[in-house]
CSV table of C-alpha atoms in Angstrom, one decimal:
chain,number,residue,atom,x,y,z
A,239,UNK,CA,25.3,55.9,-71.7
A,240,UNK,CA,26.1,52.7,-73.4
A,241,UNK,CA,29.3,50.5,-73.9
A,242,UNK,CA,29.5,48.1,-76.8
A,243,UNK,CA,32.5,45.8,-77.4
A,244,UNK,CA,33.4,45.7,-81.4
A,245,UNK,CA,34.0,41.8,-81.9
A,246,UNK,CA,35.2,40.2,-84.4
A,247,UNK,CA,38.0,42.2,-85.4
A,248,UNK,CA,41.4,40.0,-86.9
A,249,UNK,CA,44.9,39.6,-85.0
A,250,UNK,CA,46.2,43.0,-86.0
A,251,UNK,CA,49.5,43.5,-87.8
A,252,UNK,CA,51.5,45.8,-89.2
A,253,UNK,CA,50.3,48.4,-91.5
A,254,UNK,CA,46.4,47.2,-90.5
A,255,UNK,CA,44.1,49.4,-91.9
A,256,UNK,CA,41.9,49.5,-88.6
A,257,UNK,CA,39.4,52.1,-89.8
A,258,UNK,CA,38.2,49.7,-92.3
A,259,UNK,CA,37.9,46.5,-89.3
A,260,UNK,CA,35.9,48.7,-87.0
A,261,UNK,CA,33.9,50.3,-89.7
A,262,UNK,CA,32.7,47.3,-91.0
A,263,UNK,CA,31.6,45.5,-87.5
A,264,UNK,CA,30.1,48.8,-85.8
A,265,UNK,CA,27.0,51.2,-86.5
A,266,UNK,CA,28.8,54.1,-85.5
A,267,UNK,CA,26.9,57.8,-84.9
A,268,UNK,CA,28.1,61.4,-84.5
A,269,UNK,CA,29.1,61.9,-81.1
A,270,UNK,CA,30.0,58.2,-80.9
A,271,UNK,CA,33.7,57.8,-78.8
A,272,UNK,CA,35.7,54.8,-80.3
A,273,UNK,CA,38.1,53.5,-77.5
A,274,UNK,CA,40.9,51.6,-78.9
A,275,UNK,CA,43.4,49.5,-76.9
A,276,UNK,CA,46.9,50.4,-77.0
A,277,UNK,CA,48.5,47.2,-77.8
A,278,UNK,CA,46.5,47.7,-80.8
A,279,UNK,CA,47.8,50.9,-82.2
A,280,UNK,CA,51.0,49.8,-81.7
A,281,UNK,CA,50.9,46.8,-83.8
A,282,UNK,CA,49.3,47.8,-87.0
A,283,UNK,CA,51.9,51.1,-86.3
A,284,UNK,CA,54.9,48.4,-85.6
A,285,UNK,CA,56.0,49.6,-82.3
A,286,UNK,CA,57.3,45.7,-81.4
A,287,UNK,CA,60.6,44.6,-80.8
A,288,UNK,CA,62.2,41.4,-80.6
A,289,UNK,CA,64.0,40.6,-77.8
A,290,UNK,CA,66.7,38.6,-79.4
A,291,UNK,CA,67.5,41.9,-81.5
A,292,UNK,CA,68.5,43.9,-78.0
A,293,UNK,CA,71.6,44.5,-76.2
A,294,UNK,CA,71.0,45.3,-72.6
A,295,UNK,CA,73.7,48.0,-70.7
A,296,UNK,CA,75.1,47.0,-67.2
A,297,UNK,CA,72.2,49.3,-65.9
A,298,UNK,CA,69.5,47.2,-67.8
A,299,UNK,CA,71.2,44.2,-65.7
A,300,UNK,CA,71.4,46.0,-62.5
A,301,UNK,CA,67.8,47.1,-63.2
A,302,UNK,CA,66.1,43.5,-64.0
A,303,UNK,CA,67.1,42.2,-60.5
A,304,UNK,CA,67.5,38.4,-62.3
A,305,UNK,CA,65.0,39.3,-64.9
A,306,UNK,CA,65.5,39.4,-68.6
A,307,UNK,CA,68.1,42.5,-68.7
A,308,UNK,CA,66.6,42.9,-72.5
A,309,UNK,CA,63.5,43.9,-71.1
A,310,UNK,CA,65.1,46.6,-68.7
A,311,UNK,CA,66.9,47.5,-71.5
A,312,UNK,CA,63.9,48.3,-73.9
A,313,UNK,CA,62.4,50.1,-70.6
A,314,UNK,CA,65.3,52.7,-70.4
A,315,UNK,CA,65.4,53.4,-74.2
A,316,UNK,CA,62.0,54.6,-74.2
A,317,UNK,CA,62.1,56.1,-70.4
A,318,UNK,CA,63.4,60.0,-70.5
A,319,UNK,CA,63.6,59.9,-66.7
A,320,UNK,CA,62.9,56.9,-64.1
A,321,UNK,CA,60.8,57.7,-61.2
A,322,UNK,CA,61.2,54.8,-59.1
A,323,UNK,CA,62.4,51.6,-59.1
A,324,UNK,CA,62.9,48.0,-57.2
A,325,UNK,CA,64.1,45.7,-59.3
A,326,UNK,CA,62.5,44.2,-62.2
A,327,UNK,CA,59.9,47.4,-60.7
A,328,UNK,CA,60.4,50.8,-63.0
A,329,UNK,CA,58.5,53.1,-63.0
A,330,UNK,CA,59.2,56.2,-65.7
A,331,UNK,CA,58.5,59.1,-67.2
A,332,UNK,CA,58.5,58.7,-71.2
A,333,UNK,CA,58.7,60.8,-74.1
A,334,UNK,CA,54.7,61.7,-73.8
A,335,UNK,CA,55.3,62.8,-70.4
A,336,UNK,CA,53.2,59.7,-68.9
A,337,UNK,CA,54.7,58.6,-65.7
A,338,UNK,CA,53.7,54.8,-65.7
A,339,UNK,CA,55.0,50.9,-65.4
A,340,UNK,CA,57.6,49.8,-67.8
A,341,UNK,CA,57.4,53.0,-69.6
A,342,UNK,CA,54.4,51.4,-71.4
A,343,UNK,CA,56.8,48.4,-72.7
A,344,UNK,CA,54.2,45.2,-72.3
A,345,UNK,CA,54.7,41.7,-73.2
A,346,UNK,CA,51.3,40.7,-72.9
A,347,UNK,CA,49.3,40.0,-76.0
A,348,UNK,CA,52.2,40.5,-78.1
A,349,UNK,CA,52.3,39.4,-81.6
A,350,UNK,CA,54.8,36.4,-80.6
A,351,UNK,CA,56.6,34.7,-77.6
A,352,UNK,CA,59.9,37.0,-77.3
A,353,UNK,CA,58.6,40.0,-78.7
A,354,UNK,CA,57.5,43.2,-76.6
A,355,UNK,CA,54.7,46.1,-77.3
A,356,UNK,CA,56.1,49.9,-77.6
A,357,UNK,CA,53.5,53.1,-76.9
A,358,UNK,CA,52.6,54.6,-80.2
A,359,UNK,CA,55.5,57.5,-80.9
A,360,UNK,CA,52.7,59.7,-81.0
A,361,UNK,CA,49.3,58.0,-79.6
A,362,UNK,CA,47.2,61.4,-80.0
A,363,UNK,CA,48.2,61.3,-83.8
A,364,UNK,CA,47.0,57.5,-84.1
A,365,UNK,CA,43.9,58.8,-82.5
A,366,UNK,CA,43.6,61.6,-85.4
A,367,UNK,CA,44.3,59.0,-88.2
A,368,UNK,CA,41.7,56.2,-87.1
A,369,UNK,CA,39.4,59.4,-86.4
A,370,UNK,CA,39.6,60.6,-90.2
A,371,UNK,CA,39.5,56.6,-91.1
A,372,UNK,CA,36.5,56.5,-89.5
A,373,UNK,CA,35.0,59.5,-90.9
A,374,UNK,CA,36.1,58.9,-94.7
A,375,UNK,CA,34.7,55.3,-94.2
A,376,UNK,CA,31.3,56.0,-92.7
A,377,UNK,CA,30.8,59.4,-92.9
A,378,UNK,CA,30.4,59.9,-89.1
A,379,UNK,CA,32.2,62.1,-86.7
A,380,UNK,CA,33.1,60.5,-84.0
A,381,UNK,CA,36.1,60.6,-81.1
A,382,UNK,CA,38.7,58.4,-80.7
A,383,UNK,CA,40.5,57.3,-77.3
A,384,UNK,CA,43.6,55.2,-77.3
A,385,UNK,CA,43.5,53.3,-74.4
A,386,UNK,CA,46.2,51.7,-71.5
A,387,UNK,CA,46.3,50.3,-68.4
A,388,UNK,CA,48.4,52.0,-65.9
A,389,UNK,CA,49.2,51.5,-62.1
A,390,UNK,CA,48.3,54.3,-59.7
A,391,UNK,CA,50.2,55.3,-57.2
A,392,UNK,CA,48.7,54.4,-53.3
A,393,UNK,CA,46.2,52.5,-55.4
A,394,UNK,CA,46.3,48.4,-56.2
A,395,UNK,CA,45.1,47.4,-59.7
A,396,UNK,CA,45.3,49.4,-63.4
A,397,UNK,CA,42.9,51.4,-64.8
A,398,UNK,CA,42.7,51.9,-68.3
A,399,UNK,CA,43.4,56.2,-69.1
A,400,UNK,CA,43.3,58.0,-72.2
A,401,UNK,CA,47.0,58.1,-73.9
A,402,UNK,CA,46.0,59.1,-77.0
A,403,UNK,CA,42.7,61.4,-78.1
A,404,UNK,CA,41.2,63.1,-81.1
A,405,UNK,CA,38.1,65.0,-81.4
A,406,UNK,CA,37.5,64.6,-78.3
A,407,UNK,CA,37.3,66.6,-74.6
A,408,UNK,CA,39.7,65.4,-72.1
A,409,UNK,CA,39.5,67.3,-69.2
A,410,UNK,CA,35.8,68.9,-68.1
A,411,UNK,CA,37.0,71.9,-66.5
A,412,UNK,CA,33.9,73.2,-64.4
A,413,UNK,CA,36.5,76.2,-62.8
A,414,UNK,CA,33.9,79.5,-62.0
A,415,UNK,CA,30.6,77.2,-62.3
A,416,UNK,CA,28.6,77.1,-59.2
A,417,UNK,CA,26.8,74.3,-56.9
A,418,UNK,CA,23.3,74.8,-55.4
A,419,UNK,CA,24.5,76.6,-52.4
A,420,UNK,CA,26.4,79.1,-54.4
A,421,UNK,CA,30.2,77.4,-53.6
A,422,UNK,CA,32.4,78.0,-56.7
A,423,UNK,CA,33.7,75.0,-57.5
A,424,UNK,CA,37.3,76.0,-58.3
A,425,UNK,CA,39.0,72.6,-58.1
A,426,UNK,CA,37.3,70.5,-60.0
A,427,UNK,CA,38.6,69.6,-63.2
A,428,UNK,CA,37.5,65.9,-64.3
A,429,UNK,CA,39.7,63.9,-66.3
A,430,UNK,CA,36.9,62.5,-69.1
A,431,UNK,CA,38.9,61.1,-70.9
A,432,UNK,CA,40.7,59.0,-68.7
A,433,UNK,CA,37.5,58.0,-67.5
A,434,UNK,CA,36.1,56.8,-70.5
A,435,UNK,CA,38.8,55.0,-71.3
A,436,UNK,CA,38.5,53.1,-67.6
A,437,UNK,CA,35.0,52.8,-68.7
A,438,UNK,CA,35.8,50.7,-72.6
A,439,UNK,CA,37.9,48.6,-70.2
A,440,UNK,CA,35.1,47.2,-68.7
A,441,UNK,CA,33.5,45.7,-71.9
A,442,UNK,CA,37.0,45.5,-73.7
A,443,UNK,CA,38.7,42.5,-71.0
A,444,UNK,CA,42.0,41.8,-71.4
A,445,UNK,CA,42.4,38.1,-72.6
A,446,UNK,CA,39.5,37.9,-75.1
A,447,UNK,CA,41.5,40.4,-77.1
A,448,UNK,CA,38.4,42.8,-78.4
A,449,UNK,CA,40.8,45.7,-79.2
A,450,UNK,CA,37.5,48.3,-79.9
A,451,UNK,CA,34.6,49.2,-77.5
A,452,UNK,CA,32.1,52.4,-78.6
A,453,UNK,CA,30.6,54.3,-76.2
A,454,UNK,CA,27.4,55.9,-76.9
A,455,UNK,CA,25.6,59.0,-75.2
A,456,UNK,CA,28.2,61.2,-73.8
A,457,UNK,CA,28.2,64.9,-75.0
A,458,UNK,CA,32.0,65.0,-75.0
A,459,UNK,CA,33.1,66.3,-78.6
A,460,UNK,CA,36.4,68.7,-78.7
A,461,UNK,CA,39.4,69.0,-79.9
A,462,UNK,CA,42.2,68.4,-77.0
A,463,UNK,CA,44.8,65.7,-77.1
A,464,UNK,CA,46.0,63.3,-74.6
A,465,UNK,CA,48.6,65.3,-73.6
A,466,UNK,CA,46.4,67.6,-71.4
A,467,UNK,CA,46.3,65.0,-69.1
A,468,UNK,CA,49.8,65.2,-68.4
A,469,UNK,CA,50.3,67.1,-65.2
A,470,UNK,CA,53.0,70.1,-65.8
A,471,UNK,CA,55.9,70.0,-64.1
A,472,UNK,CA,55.4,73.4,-62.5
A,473,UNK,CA,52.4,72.3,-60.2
A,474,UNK,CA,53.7,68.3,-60.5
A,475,UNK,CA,53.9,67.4,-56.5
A,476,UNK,CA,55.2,64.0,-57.4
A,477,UNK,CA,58.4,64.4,-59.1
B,242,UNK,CA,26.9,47.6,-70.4
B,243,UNK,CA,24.7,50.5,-70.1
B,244,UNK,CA,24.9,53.5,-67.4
B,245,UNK,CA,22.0,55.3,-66.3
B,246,UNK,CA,21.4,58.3,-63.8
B,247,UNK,CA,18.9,57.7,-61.3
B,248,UNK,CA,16.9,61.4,-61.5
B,249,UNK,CA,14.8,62.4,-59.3
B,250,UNK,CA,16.3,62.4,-55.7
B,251,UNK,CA,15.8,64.9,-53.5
B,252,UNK,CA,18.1,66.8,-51.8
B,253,UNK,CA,20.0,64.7,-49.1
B,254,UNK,CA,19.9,64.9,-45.1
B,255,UNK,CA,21.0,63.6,-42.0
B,256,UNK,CA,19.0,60.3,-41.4
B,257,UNK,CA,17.2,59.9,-45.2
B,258,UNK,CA,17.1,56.2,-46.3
B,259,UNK,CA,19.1,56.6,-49.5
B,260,UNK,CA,17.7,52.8,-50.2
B,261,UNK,CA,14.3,53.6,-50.0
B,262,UNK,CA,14.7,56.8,-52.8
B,263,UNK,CA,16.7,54.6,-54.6
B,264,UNK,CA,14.3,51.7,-54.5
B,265,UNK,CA,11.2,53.8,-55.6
B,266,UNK,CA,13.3,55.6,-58.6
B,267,UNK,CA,14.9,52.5,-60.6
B,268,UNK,CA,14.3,49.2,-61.9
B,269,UNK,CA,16.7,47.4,-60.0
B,270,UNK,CA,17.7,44.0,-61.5
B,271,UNK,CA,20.1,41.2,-59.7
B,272,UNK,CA,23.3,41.9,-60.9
B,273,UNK,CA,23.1,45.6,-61.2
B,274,UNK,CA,25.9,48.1,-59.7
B,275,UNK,CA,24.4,51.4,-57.9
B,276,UNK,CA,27.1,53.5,-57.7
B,277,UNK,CA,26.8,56.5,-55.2
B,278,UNK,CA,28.0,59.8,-54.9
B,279,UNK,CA,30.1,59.8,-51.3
B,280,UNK,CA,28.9,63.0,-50.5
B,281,UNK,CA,25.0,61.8,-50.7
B,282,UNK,CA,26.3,58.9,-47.9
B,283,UNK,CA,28.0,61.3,-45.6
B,284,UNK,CA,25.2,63.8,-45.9
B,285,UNK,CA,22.8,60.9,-45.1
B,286,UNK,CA,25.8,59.9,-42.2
B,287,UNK,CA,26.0,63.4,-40.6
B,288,UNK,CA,29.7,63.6,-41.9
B,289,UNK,CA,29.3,67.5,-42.1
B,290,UNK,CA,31.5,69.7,-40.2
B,291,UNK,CA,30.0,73.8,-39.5
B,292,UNK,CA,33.2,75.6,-40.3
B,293,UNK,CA,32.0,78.4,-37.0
B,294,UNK,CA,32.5,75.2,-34.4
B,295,UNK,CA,36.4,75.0,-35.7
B,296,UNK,CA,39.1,76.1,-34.1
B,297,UNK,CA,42.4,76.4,-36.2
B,298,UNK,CA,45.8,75.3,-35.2
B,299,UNK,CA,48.8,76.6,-35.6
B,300,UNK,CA,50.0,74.1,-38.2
B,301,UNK,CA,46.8,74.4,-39.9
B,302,UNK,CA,47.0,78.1,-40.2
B,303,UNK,CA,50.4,77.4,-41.9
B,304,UNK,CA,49.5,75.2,-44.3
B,305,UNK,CA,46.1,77.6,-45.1
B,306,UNK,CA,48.5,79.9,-46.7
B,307,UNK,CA,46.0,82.5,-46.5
B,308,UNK,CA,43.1,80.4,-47.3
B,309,UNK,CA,41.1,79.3,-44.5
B,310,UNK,CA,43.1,78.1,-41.7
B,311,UNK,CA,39.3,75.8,-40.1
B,312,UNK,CA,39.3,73.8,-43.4
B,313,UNK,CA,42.8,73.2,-43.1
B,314,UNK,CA,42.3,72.0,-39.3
B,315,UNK,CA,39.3,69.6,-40.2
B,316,UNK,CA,41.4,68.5,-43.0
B,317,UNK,CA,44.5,67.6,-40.3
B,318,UNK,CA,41.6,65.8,-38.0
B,319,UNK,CA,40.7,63.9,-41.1
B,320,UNK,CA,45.1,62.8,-41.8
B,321,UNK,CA,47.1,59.8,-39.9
B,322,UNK,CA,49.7,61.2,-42.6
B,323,UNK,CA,50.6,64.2,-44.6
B,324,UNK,CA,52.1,62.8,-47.8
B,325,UNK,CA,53.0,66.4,-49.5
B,326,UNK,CA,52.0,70.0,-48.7
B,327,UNK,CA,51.7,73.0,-50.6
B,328,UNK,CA,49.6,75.9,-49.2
B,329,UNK,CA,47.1,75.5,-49.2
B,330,UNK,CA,47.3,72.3,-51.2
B,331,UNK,CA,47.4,68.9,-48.8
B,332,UNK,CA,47.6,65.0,-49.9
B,333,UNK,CA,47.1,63.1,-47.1
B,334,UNK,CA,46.9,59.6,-46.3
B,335,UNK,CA,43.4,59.4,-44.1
B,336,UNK,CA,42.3,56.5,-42.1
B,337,UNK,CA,41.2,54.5,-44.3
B,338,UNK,CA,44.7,54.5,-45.9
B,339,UNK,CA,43.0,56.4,-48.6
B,340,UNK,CA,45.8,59.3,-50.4
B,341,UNK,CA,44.1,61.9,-51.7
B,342,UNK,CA,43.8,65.6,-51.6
B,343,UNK,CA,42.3,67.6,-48.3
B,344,UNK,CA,41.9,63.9,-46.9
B,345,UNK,CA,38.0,63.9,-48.3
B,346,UNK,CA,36.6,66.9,-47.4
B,347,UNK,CA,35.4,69.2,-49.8
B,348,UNK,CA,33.4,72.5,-49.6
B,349,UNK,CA,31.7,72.1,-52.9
B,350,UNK,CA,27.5,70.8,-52.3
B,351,UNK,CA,27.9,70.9,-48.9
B,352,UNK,CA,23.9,70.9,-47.3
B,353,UNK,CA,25.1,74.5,-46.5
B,354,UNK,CA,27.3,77.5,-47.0
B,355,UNK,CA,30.1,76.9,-44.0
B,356,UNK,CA,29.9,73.1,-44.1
B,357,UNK,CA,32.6,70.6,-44.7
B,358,UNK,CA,31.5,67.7,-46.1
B,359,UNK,CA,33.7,64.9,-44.4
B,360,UNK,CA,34.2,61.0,-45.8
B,361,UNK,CA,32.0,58.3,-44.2
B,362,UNK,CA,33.7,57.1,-41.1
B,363,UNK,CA,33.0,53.7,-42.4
B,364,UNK,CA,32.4,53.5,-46.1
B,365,UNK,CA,32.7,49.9,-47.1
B,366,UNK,CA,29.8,49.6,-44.2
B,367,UNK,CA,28.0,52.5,-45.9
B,368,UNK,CA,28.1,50.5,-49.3
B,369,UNK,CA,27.1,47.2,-47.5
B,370,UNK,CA,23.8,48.9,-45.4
B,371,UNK,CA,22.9,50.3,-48.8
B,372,UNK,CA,23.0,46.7,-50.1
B,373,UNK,CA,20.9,45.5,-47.9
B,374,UNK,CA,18.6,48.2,-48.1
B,375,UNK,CA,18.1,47.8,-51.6
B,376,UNK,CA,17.7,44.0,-51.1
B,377,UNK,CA,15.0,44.4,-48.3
B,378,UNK,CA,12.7,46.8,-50.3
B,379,UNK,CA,13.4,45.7,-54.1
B,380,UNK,CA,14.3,42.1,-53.6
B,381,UNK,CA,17.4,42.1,-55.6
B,382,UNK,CA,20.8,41.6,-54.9
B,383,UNK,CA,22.6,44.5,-56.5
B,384,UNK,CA,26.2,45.5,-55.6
B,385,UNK,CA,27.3,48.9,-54.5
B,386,UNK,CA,30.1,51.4,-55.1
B,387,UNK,CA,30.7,54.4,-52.8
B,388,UNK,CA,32.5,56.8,-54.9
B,389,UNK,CA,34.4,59.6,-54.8
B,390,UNK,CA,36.6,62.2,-56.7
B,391,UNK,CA,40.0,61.8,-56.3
B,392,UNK,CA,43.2,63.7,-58.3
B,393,UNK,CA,46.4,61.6,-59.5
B,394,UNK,CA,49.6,61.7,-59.4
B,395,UNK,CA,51.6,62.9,-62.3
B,396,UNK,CA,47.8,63.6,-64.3
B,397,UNK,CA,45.5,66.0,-64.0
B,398,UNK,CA,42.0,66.0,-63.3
B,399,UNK,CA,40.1,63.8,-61.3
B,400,UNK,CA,38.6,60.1,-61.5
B,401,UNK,CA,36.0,58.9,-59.8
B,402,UNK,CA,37.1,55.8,-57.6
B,403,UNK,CA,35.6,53.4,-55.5
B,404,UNK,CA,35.9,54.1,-51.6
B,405,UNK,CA,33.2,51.7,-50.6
B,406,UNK,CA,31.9,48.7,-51.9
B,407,UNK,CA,30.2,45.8,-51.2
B,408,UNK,CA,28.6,43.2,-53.4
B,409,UNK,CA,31.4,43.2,-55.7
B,410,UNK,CA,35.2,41.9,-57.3
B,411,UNK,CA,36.8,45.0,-56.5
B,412,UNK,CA,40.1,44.1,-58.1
B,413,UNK,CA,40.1,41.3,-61.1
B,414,UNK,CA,43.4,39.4,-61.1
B,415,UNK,CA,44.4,37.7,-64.2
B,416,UNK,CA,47.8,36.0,-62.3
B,417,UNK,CA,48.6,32.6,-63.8
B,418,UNK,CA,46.2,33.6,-66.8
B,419,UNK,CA,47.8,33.3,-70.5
B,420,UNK,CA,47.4,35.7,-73.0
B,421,UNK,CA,47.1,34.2,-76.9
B,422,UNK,CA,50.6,33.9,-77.3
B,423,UNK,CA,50.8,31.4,-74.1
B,424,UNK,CA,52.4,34.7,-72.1
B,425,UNK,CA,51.6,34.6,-68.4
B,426,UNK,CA,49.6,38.0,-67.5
B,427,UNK,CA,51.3,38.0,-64.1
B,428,UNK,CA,51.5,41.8,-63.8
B,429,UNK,CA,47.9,42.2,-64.7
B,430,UNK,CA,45.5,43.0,-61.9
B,431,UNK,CA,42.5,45.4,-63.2
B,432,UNK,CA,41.0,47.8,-60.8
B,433,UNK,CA,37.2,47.1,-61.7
B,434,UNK,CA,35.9,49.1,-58.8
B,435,UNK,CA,37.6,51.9,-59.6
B,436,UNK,CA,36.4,51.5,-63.2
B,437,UNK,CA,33.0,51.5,-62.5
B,438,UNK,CA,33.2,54.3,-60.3
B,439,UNK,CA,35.2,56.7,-62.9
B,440,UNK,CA,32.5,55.1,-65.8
B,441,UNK,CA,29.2,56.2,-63.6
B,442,UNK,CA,31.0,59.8,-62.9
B,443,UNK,CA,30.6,60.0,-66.8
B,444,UNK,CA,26.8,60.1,-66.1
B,445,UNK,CA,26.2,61.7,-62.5
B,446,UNK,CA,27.7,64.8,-63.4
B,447,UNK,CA,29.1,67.1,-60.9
B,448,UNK,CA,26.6,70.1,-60.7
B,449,UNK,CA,23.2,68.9,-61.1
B,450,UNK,CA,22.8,66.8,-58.1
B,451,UNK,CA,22.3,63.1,-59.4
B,452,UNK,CA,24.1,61.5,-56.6
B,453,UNK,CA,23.1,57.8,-57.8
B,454,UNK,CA,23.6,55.9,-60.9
B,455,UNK,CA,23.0,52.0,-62.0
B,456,UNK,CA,25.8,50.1,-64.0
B,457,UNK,CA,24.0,47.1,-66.0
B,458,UNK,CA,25.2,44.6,-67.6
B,459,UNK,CA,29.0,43.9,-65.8
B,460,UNK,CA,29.5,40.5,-63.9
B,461,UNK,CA,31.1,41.5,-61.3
B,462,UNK,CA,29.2,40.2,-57.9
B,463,UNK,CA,31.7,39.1,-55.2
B,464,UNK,CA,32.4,39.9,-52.1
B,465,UNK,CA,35.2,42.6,-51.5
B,466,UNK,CA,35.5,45.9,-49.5
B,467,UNK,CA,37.3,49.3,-51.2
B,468,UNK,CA,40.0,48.4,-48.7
B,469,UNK,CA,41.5,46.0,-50.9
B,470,UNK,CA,42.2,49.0,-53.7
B,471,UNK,CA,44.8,50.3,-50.9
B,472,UNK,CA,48.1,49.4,-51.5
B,473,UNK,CA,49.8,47.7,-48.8
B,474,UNK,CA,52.7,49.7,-46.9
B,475,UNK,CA,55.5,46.7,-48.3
B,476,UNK,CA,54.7,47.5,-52.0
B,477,UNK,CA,54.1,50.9,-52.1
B,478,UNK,CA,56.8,52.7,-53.9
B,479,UNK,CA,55.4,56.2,-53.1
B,480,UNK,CA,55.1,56.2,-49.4
């Protein structure tokens, strides 16, 4: 298996055709998985807000513990429920269903000072869009993986997992297959995708902003979404 | 970066040098990762457990909910702290401060139908005797990754992470760094270790046995122990 960081790729903005970037600065292949940062999807999809346009509630206040209250604010609009929090700390559940830091809301790497970075309303459907982008442009079928970094819980440090996926599998699920000494291994469901996208991470770094990494020799074509990673509510320990 | 499968190695026991199979099986180079399976270390440790030499508890038959109450008792010898409980589902906190599921032990490619396979008792040491193993017979100084399935909260599926290491930045802080936009990155601390762990699963599979693979191509030599991927007590939100 190989990583490769696509360089050279433009500051992104809005309405970015992206497909067109990474088309012409990678070789791609069939089977090829095309991890894409977050932060980038977001920006040529204009998920940013400006933090002079936002009113923060008495919550957002109580919430930012001496922080920005805007901030907060933009947190709770795109929160559905909050999980924990110490104060400027929340931790949320969002409209995906991901249960992560700041609902996803990131100032890093923003286009400007005072602005903030939204998820993607619907990362697995940026996924699809840069997947047919790629395909019309170069002919080649390839997955896509849109990429963030999230806190664990028990855990120090982010790892980069799979928020968004097209033609892709996400979970290996190897319930009913056996080990050498005949032990059905029934728990063992491996998030791929997540891992792949921990994997893009590696090559992708976080301050030379390379939005794009391919990764090469994985047999991991199918057709789930990111939001089979989401664990349902009904065998969710944590909520 | 490029991740390759070292094939070839036999089937683990008490006592093997895992450094010399290693050794004699890949082109080492400085700088490399070798990321190994924790099962192939505690195999090599005599972490094994014969379910026949366990007597179950009371609280262990409880929490077996039918299943077997022994695994549930070595899984209880193996916990400083239940964190939540679901028969026969347990996450446990073990003494490494590790929170996972069944505190480590797992039934599946055990040397043996009956056997628990346990976590090493020591795995950062693990990691570091590999090191030096590796160093003695090839040479090179290589860093190494114990690693080892864990599920997540709130996701599904498993990642690989690191629960031994040595040789290597286990965590890359980016505090006080600046992003393009001249924002400090002071939430931004990338769990590298777990990273590479997840990335070499992608290769090792879980059925056929390849309990080693080599990461190339990563700068990430330094000098810290899995134990620094625990969250400490005072900023854990989930205790």
């Amino acid at each position: 298996m190989s990583i490769v960081a696509v360089e050279g790729i433009q500051e992104l903005e809005e309405g970015d055709d992206l497909a067109a970037f990474v088309a012409e600065r990678a070789e791609l292949e069939d089977g090829d998985v095309v991890v894409v940062a977050q932060k980038a999807v977001s920006k040529i999809e204009g998920r940013v807000v400006r933090l002079d346009d936002v009113v923060p509630s008495e919550r957002a206040r109580e919430l930012a513990g001496g922080t920005d209250p805007r901030r907060l604010e933009v947190i709770l609009q795109e929160s559905v429920r909050l999980v924990r929090t110490r104060p400027p700390l929340v931790i949320s559940e969002t409209r995906h269903g991901f249960v992560c830091a700041s609902a996803g809301v990131d100032q890093s790497n923003a286009p400007e000072a005072g602005m903030l970075v939204l998820l993607p309303v619907d990362p697995d459907a940026s996924a699809a869009r840069l997947r047919d982008g790629l395909r019309e442009r170069t002919g080649r079928f390839v997955g896509v993986i849109v990429a963030d970094s999230f806190g664990r819980a028990w855990r120090q440090g982010t790892t980069d997992v799979a928020v968004g996926a097209a033609g892709v599998r996400v979970l290996l699920d190897l319930h009913g297959e056996r080990d050498r000494v005949g032990y059905e291994l029934h728990a063992t469901v491996i998030a791929l995708a997540d891992e792949i996208a921990g994997a893009a991470q590696l090559v992708m770094g976080k301050l030379d902003g390379v939005p794009v990494a391919v990764v090469r020799g994985l047999d991991v074509a199918g057709e789930e979404s990111a939001r089979d990673l989401v664990m349902p509510a009904d065998r969710d320990l944590f909520r």
